[in-house]
PDB file of C-alpha atoms in Angstrom:
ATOM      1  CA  UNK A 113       0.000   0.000   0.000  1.00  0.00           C
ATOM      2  CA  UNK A 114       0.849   3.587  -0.519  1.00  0.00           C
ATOM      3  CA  UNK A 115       2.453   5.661   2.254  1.00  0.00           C
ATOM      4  CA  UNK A 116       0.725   7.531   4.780  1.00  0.00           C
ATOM      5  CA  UNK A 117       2.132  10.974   2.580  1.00  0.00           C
ATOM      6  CA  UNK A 118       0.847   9.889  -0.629  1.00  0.00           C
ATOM      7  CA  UNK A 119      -2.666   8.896   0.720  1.00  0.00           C
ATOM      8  CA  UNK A 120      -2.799  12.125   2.227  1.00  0.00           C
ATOM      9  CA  UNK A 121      -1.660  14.019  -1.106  1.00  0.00           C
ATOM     10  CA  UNK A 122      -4.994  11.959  -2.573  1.00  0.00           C
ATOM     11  CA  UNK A 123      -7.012  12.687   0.304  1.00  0.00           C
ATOM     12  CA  UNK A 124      -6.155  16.361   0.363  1.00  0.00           C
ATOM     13  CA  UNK A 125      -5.957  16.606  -3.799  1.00  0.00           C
ATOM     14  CA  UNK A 126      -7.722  19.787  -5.378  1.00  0.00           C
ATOM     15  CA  UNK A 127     -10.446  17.946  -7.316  1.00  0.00           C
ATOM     16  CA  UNK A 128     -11.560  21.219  -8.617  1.00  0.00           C
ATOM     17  CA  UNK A 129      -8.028  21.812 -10.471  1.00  0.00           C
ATOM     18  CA  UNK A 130      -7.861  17.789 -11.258  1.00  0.00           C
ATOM     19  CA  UNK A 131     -11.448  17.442 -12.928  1.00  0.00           C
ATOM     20  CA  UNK A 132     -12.173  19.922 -15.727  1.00  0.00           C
ATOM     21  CA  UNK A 133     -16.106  18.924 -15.637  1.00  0.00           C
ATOM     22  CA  UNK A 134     -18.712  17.754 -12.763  1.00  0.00           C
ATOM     23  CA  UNK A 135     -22.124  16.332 -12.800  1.00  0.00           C
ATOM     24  CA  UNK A 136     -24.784  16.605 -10.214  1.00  0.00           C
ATOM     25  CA  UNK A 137     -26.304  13.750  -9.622  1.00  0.00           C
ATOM     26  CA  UNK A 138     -29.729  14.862 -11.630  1.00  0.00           C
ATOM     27  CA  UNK A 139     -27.245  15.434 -14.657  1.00  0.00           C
ATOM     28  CA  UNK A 140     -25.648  12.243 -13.973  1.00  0.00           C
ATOM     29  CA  UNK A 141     -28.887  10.720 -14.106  1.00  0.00           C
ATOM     30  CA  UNK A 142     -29.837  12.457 -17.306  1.00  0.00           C
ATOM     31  CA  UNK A 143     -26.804  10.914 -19.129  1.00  0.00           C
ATOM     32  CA  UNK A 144     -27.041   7.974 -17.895  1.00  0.00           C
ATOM     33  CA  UNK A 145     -30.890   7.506 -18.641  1.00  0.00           C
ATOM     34  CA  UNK A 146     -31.482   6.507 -15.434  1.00  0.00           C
ATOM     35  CA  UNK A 147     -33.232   7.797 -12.298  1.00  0.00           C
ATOM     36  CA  UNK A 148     -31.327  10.081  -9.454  1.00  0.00           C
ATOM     37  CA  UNK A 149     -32.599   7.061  -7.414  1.00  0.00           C
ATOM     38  CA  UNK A 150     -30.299   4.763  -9.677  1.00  0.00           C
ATOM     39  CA  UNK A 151     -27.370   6.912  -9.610  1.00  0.00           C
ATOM     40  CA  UNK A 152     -27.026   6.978  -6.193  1.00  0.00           C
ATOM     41  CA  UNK A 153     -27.474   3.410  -5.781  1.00  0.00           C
ATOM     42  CA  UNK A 154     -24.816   3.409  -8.710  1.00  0.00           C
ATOM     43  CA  UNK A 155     -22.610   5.222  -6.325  1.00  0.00           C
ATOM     44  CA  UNK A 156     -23.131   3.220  -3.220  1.00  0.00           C
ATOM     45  CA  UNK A 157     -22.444   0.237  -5.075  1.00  0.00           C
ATOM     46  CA  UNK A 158     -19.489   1.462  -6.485  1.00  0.00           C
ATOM     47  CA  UNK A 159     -19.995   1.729 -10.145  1.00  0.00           C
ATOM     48  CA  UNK A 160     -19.401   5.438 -10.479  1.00  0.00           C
ATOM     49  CA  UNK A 161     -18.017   7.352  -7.408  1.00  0.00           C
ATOM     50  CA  UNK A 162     -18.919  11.002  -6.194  1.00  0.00           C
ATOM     51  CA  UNK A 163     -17.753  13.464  -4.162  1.00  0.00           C
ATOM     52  CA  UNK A 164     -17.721  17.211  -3.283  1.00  0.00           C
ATOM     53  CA  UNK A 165     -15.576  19.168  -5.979  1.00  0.00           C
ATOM     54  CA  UNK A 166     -15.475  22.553  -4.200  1.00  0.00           C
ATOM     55  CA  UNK A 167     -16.688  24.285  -0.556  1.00  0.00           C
ATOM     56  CA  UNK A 168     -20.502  24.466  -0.665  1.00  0.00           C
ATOM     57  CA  UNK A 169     -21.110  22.429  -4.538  1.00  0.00           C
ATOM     58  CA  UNK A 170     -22.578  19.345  -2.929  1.00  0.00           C
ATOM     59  CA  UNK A 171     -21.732  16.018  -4.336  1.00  0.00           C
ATOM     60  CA  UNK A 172     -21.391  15.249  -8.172  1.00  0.00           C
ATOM     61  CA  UNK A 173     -19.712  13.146 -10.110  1.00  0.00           C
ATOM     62  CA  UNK A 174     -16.816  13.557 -12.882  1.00  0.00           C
ATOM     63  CA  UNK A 175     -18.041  14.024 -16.690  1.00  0.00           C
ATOM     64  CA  UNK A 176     -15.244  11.921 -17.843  1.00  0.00           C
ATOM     65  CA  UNK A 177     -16.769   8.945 -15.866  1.00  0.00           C
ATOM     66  CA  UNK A 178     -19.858   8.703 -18.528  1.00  0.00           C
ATOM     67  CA  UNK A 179     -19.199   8.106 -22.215  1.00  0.00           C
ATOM     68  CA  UNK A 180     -21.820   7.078 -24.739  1.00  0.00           C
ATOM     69  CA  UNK A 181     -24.121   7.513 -22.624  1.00  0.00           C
ATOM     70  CA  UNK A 182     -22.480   4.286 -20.362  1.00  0.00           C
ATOM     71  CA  UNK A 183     -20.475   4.176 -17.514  1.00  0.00           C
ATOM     72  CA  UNK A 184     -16.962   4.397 -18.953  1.00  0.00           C
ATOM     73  CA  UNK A 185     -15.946   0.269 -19.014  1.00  0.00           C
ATOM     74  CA  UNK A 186     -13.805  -0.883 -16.656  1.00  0.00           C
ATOM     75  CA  UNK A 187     -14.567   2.105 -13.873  1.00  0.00           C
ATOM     76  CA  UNK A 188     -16.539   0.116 -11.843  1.00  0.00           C
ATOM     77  CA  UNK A 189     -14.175  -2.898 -11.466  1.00  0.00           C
ATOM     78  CA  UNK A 190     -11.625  -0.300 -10.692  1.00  0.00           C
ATOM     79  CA  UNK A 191     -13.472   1.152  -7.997  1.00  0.00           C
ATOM     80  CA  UNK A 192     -14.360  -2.150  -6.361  1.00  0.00           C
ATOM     81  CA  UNK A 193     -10.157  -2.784  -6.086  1.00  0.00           C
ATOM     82  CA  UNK A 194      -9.771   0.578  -4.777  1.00  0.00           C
ATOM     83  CA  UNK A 195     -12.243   1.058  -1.926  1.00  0.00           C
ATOM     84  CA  UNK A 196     -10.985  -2.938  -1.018  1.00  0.00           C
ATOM     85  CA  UNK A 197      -7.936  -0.884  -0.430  1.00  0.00           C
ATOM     86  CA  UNK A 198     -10.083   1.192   1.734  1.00  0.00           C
ATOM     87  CA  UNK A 199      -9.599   4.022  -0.466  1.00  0.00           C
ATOM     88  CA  UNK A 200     -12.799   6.324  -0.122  1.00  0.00           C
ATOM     89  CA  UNK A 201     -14.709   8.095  -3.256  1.00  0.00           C
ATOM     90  CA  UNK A 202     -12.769  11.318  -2.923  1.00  0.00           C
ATOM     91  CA  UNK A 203      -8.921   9.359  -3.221  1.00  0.00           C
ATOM     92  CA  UNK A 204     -10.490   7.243  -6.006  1.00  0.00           C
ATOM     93  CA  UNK A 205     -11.356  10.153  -7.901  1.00  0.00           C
ATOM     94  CA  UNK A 206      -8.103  12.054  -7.498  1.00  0.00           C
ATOM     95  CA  UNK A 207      -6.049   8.655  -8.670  1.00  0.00           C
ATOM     96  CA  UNK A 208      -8.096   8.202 -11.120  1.00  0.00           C
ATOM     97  CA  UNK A 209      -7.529  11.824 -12.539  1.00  0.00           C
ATOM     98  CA  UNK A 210      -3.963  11.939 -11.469  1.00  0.00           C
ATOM     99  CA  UNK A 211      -1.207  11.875 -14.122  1.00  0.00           C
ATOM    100  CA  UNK A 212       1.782   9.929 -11.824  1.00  0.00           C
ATOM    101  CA  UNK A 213       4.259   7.879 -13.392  1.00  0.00           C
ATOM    102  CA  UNK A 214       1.668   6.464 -16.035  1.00  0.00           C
ATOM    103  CA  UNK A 215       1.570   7.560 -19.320  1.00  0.00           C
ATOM    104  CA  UNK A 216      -1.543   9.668 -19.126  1.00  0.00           C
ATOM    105  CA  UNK A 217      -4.025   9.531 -16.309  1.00  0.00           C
ATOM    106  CA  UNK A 218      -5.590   6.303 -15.610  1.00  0.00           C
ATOM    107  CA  UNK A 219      -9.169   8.130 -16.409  1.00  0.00           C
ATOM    108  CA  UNK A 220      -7.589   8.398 -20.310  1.00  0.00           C
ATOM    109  CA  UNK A 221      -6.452   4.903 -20.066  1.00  0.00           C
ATOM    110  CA  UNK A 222     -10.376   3.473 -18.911  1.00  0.00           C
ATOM    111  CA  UNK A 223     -11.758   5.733 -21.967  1.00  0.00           C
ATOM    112  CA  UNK A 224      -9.082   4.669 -24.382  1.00  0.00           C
ATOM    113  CA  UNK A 225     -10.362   0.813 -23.681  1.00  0.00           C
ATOM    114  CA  UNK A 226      -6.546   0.305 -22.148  1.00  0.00           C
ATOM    115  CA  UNK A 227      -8.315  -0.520 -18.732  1.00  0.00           C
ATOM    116  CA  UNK A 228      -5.673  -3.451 -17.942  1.00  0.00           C
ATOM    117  CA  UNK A 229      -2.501  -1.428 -16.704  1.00  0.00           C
ATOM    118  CA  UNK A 230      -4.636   0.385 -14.801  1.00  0.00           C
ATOM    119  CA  UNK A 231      -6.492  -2.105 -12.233  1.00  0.00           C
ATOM    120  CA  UNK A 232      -2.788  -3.853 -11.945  1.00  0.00           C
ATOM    121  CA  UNK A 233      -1.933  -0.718 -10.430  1.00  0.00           C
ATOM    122  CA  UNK A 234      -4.559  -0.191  -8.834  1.00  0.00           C
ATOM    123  CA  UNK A 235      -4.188  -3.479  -7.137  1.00  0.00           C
ATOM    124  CA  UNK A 236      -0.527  -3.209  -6.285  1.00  0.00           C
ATOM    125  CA  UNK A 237      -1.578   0.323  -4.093  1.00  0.00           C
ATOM    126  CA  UNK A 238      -4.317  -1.041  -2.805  1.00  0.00           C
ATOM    127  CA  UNK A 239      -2.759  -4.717  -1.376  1.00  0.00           C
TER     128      UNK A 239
END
């Protein structure tokens, strides 16, 4: 597992400055073509994750985690390895949008279809 330091840079992470667009949840729910009721249970089960982008904005979720119209593939199996590694929504979303070491950030990679590299990561910070 990761450090104390570097779980606190994730914990701490400006997800403002690391996600260029958020969703609320209704707008989540609109992309998705599902109910605010679904995305939520979406979020407690771990397929997308949420959390508060700014002081006062409430919980949304990022854009980037929605393409076509579908959950980006491979996000929610990534999400699952990182809260086993008792990572909470807020550090998964500021890995996931972190460039470090990788060639892009892993968020690129899971869009791109190159969703491999990424949970083997994932797994090796989170044993």
């Amino acid at each position: 597992m990761e450090d104390s330091a570097d779980l606190r840079r994730l914990a701490d992470a400006d997800l403002a400055a690391l996600v260029p667009e958020w969703l609320d949840w209704a707008a989540t729910a609109k992309a998705l073509g599902v109910t605010v009721g679904k995305v939520r249970t979406m979020i407690r089960d771990h397929e997308l994750a949420a959390a508060v982008p700014s002081p006062g904005a409430g919980q949304q979720v990022p854009a980037d985690f929605i393409q076509d119209g579908l959950v980006v593939k491979g996000l929610p199996g990534l999400l699952t390895i990182l809260h086993d590694g008792r990572y909470d929504d807020r550090e998964c979303i500021a890995w996931i949008f972190t460039d470090d070491n990788y060639p892009g950030r892993p968020i690129d990679a899971l869009r791109e279809n190159r969703g491999s590299e990424v949970k083997r990561r994932a797994q090796a910070i989170s044993l």
